[in-house]
mmCIF file of C-alpha atoms and ligand atoms in Angstrom:
data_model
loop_
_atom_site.group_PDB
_atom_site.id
_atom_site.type_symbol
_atom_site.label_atom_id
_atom_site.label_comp_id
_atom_site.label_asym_id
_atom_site.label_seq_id
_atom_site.Cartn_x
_atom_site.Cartn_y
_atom_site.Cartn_z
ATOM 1 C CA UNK A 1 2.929 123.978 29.435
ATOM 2 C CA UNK A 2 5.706 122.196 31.118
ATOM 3 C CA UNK A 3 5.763 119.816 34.215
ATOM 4 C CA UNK A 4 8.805 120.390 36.209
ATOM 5 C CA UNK A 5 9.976 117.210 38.213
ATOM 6 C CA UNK A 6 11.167 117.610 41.593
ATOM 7 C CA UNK A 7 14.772 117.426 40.534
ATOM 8 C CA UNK A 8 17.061 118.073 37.463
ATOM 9 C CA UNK A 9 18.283 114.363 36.409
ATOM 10 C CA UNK A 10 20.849 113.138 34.018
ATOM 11 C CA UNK A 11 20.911 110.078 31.385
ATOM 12 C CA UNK A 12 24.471 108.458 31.067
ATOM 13 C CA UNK A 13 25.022 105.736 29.008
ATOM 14 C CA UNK A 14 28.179 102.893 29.001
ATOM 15 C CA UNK A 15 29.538 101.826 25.904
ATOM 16 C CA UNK A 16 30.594 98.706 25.592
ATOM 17 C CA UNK A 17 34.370 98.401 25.364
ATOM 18 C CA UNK A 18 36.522 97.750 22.244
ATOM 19 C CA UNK A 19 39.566 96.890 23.495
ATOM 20 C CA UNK A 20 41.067 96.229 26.874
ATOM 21 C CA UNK A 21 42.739 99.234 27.377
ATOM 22 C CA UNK A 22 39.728 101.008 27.757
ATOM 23 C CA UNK A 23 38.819 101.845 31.584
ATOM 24 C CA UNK A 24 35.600 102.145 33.297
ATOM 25 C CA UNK A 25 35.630 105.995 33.189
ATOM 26 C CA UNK A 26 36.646 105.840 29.566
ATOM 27 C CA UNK A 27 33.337 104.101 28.507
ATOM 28 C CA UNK A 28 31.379 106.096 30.687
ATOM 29 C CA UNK A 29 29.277 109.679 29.530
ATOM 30 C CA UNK A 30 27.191 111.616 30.447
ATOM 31 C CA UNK A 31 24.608 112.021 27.445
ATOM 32 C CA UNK A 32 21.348 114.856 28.115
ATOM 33 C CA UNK A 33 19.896 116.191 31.304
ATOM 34 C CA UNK A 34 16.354 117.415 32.088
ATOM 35 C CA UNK A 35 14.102 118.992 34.219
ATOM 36 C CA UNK A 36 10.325 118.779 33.262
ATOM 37 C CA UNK A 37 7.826 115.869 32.061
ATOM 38 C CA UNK A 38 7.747 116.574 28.963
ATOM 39 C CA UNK A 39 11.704 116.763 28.526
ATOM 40 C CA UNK A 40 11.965 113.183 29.567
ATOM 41 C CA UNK A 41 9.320 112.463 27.223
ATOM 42 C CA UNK A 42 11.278 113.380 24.142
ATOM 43 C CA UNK A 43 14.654 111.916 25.318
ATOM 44 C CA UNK A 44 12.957 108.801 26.287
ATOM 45 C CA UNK A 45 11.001 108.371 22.824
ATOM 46 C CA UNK A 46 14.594 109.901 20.927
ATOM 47 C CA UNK A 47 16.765 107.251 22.421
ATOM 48 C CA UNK A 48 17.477 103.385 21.827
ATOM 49 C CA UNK A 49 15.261 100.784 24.158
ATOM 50 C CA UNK A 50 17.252 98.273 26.284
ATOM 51 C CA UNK A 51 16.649 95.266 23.674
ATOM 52 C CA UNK A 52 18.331 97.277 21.322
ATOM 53 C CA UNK A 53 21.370 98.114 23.187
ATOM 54 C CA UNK A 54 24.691 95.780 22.840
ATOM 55 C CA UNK A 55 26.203 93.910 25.591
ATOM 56 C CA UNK A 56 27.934 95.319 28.013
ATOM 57 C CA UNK A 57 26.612 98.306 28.137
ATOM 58 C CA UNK A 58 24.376 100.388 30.660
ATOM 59 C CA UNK A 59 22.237 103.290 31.186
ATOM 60 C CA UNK A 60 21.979 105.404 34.246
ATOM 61 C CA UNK A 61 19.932 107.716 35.011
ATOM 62 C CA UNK A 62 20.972 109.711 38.143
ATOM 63 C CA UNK A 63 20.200 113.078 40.342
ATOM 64 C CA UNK A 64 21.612 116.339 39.462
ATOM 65 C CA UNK A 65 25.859 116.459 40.615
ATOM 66 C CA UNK A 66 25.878 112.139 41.472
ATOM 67 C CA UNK A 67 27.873 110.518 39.607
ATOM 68 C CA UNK A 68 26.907 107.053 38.845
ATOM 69 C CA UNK A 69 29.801 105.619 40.416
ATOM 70 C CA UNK A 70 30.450 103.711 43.993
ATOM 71 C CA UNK A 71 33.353 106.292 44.851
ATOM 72 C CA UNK A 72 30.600 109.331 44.463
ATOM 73 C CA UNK A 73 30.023 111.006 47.819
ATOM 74 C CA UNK A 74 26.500 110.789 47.906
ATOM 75 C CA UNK A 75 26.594 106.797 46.918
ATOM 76 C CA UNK A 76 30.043 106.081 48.683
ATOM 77 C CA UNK A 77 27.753 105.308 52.019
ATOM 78 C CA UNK A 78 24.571 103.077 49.998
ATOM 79 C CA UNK A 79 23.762 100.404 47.873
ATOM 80 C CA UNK A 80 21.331 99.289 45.367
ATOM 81 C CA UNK A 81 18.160 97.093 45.297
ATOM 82 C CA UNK A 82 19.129 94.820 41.924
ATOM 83 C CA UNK A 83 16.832 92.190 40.387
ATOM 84 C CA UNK A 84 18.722 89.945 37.645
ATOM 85 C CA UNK A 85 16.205 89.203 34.825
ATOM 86 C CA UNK A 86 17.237 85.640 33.080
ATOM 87 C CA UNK A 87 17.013 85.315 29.257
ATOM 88 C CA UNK A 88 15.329 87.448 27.004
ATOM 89 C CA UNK A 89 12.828 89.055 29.298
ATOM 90 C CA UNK A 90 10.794 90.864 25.791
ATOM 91 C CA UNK A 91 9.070 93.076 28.631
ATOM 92 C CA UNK A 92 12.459 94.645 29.935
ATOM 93 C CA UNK A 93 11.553 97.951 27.713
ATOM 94 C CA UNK A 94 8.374 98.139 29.601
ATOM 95 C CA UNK A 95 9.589 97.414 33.098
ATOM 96 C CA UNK A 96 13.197 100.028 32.698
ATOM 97 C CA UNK A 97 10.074 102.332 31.262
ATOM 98 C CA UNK A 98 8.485 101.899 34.298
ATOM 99 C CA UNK A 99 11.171 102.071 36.348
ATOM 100 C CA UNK A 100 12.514 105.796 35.027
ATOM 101 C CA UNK A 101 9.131 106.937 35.902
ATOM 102 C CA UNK A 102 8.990 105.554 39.884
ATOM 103 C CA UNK A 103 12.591 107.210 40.205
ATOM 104 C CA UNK A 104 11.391 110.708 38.143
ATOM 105 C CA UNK A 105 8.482 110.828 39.569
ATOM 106 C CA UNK A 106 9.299 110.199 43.081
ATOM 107 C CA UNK A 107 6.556 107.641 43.416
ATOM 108 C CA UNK A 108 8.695 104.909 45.467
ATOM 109 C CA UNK A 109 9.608 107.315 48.713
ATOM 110 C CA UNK A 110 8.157 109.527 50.124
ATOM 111 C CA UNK A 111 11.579 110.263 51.530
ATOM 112 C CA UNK A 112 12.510 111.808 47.672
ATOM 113 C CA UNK A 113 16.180 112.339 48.957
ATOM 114 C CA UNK A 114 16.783 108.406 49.392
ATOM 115 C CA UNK A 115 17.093 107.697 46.101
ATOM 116 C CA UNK A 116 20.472 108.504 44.038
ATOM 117 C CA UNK A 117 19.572 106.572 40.652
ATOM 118 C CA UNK A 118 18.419 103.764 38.590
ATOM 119 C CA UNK A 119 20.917 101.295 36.283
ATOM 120 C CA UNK A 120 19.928 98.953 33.971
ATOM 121 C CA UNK A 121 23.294 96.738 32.366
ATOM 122 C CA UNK A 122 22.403 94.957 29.581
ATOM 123 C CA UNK A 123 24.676 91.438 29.715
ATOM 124 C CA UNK A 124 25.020 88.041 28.080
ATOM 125 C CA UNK A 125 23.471 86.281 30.400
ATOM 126 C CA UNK A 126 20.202 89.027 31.130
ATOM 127 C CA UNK A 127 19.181 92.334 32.056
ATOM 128 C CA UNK A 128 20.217 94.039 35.839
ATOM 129 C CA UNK A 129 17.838 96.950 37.140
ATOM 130 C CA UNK A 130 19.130 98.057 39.949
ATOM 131 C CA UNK A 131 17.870 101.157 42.389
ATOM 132 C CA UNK A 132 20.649 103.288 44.117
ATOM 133 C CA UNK A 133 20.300 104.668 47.498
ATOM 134 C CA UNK A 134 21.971 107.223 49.358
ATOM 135 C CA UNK A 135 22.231 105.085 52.692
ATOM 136 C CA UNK A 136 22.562 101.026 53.204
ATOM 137 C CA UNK A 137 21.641 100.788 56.580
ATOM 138 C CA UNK A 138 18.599 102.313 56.902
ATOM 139 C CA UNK A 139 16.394 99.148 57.296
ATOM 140 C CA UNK A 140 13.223 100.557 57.123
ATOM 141 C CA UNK A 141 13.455 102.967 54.601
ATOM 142 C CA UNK A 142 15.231 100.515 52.619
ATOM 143 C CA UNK A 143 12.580 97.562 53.018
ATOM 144 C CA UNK A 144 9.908 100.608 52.001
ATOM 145 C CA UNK A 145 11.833 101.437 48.657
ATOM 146 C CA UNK A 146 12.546 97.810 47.937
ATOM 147 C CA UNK A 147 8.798 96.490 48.129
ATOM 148 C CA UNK A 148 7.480 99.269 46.067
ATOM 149 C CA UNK A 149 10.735 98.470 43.478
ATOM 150 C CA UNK A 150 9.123 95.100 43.256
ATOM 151 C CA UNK A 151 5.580 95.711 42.160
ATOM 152 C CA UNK A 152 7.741 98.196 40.007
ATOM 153 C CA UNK A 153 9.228 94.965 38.389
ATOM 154 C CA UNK A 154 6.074 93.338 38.705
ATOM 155 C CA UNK A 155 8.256 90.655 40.787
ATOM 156 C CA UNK A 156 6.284 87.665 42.527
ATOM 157 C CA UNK A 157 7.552 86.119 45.912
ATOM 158 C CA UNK A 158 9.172 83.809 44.048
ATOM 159 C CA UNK A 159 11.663 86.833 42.421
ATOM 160 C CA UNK A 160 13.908 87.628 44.795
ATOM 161 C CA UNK A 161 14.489 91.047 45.314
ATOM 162 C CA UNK A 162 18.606 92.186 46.157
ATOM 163 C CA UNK A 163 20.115 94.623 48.265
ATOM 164 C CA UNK A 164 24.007 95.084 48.241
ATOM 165 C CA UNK A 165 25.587 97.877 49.906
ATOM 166 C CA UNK A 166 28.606 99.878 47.584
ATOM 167 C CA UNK A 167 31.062 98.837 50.818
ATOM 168 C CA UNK A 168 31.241 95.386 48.634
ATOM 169 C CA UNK A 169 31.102 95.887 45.347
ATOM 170 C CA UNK A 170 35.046 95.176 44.985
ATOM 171 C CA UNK A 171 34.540 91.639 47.074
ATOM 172 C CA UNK A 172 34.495 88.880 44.758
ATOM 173 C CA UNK A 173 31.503 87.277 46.197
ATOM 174 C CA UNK A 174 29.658 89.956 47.435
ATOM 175 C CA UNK A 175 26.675 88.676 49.939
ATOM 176 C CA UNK A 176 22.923 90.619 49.821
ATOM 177 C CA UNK A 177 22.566 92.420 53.076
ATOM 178 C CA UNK A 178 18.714 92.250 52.577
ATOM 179 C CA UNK A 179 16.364 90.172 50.094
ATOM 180 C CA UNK A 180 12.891 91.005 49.793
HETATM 181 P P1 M7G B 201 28.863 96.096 36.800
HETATM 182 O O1 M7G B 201 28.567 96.794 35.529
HETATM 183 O O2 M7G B 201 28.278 96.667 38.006
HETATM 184 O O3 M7G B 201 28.353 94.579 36.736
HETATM 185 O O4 M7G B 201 30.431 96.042 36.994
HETATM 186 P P2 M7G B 201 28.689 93.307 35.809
HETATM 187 O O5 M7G B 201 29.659 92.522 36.611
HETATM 188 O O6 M7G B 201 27.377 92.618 35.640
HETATM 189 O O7 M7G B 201 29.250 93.748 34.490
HETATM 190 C C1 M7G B 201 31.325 95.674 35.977
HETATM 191 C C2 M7G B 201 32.658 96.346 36.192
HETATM 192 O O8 M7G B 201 32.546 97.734 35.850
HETATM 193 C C3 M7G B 201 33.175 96.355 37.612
HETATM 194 O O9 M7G B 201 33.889 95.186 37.921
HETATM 195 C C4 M7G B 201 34.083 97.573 37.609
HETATM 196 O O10 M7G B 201 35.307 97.277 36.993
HETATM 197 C C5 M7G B 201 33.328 98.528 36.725
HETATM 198 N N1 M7G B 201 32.424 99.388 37.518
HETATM 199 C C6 M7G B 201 31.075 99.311 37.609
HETATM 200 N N2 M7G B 201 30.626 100.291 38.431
HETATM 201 C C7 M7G B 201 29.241 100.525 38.760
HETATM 202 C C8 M7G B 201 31.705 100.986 38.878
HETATM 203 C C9 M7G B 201 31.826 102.107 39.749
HETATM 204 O O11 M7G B 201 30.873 102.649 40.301
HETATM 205 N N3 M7G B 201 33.088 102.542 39.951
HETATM 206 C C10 M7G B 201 34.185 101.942 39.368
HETATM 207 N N4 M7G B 201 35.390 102.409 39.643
HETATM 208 N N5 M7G B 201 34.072 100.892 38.544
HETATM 209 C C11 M7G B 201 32.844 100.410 38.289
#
């Protein structure tokens, strides 16, 4: 018996880069899709955890035909709801874990069609997991997806909770438009 999800979704992963020469869209593949439960079961117990992944590199794990890219149509108009974790963090396996299943499993809108993805980058100086959404202007529906985010994280009021829209992601110091 197989669970189908509501949509097909896609795992791509970032390697981290050996030389400078190599681009952003060099170091970045797409690596399995699936469809059901059960799929994402196997890929998910096949595949290395965050703590065992080198620096500077990411997963993403993103809707049938988006790429996880700013310049993709359906994430040139949104943003993302990002929460940087400081130091070693040993629960980040648990809380990415946890986040793949609110974005599979459609349990953080009820507006399934808002969400594009979820990234985790795994850097020096901590983890990112960030949420991407198809719009960055929607306030409400934005302030719905980023509360539920943060019991996803299991964030207190003291964790401030991000949201920067794509529109600045080449600024230098790019300001939250919302913080939860
Ligand atoms: P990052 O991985 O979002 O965060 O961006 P970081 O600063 O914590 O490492 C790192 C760099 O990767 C950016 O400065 C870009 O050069 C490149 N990059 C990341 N993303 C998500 C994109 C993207 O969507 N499109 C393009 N063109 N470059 C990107």
């Amino acid at each position: 018996l197989k669970h189908p999800l509501n949509s097909k979704w896609t795992l791509w992963y970032t390697k981290p880069p050996v030389d400078k020469s190599e681009s952003w869209s060099d170091l970045l593949r797409p690596v399995t899709s699936f469809t059901t439960v059960e799929e994402f079961w196997a890929i998910h117990n096949a595949i290395p955890k965050p703590r065992y992944l080198p620096f500077k590199s990411d997963y993403h794990l993103f809707r049938e035909d988006i790429r996880p890219e700013w310049e993709d149509a359906t994430n040139a108009q949104g943003g993302k709801w990002t929460y940087q974790f400081k130091g070693k963090t040993p629960e980040i396996d648990d809380l990415w874990m946890r986040s793949l299943l609110a974005v599979i499993g459609e349990t953080i809108d009820e507006d399934e069609s808002e969400i594009n993805g979820v990234v985790i980058n795994i850097r020096k100086n901590g983890y990112k997991i960030a949420i991407w959404t198809k719009s960055a202007d929607n306030e409400e529906a934005l302030t719905r997806i980023g509360s539920k985010f943060k019991t996803v994280l299991k964030l207190g009021e003291d964790s401030p909770l991000e949201f920067f829209p794509h529109s600045t992601a080449s600024e230098k110091h790019p300001q939250p438009s919302l913080i939860l």
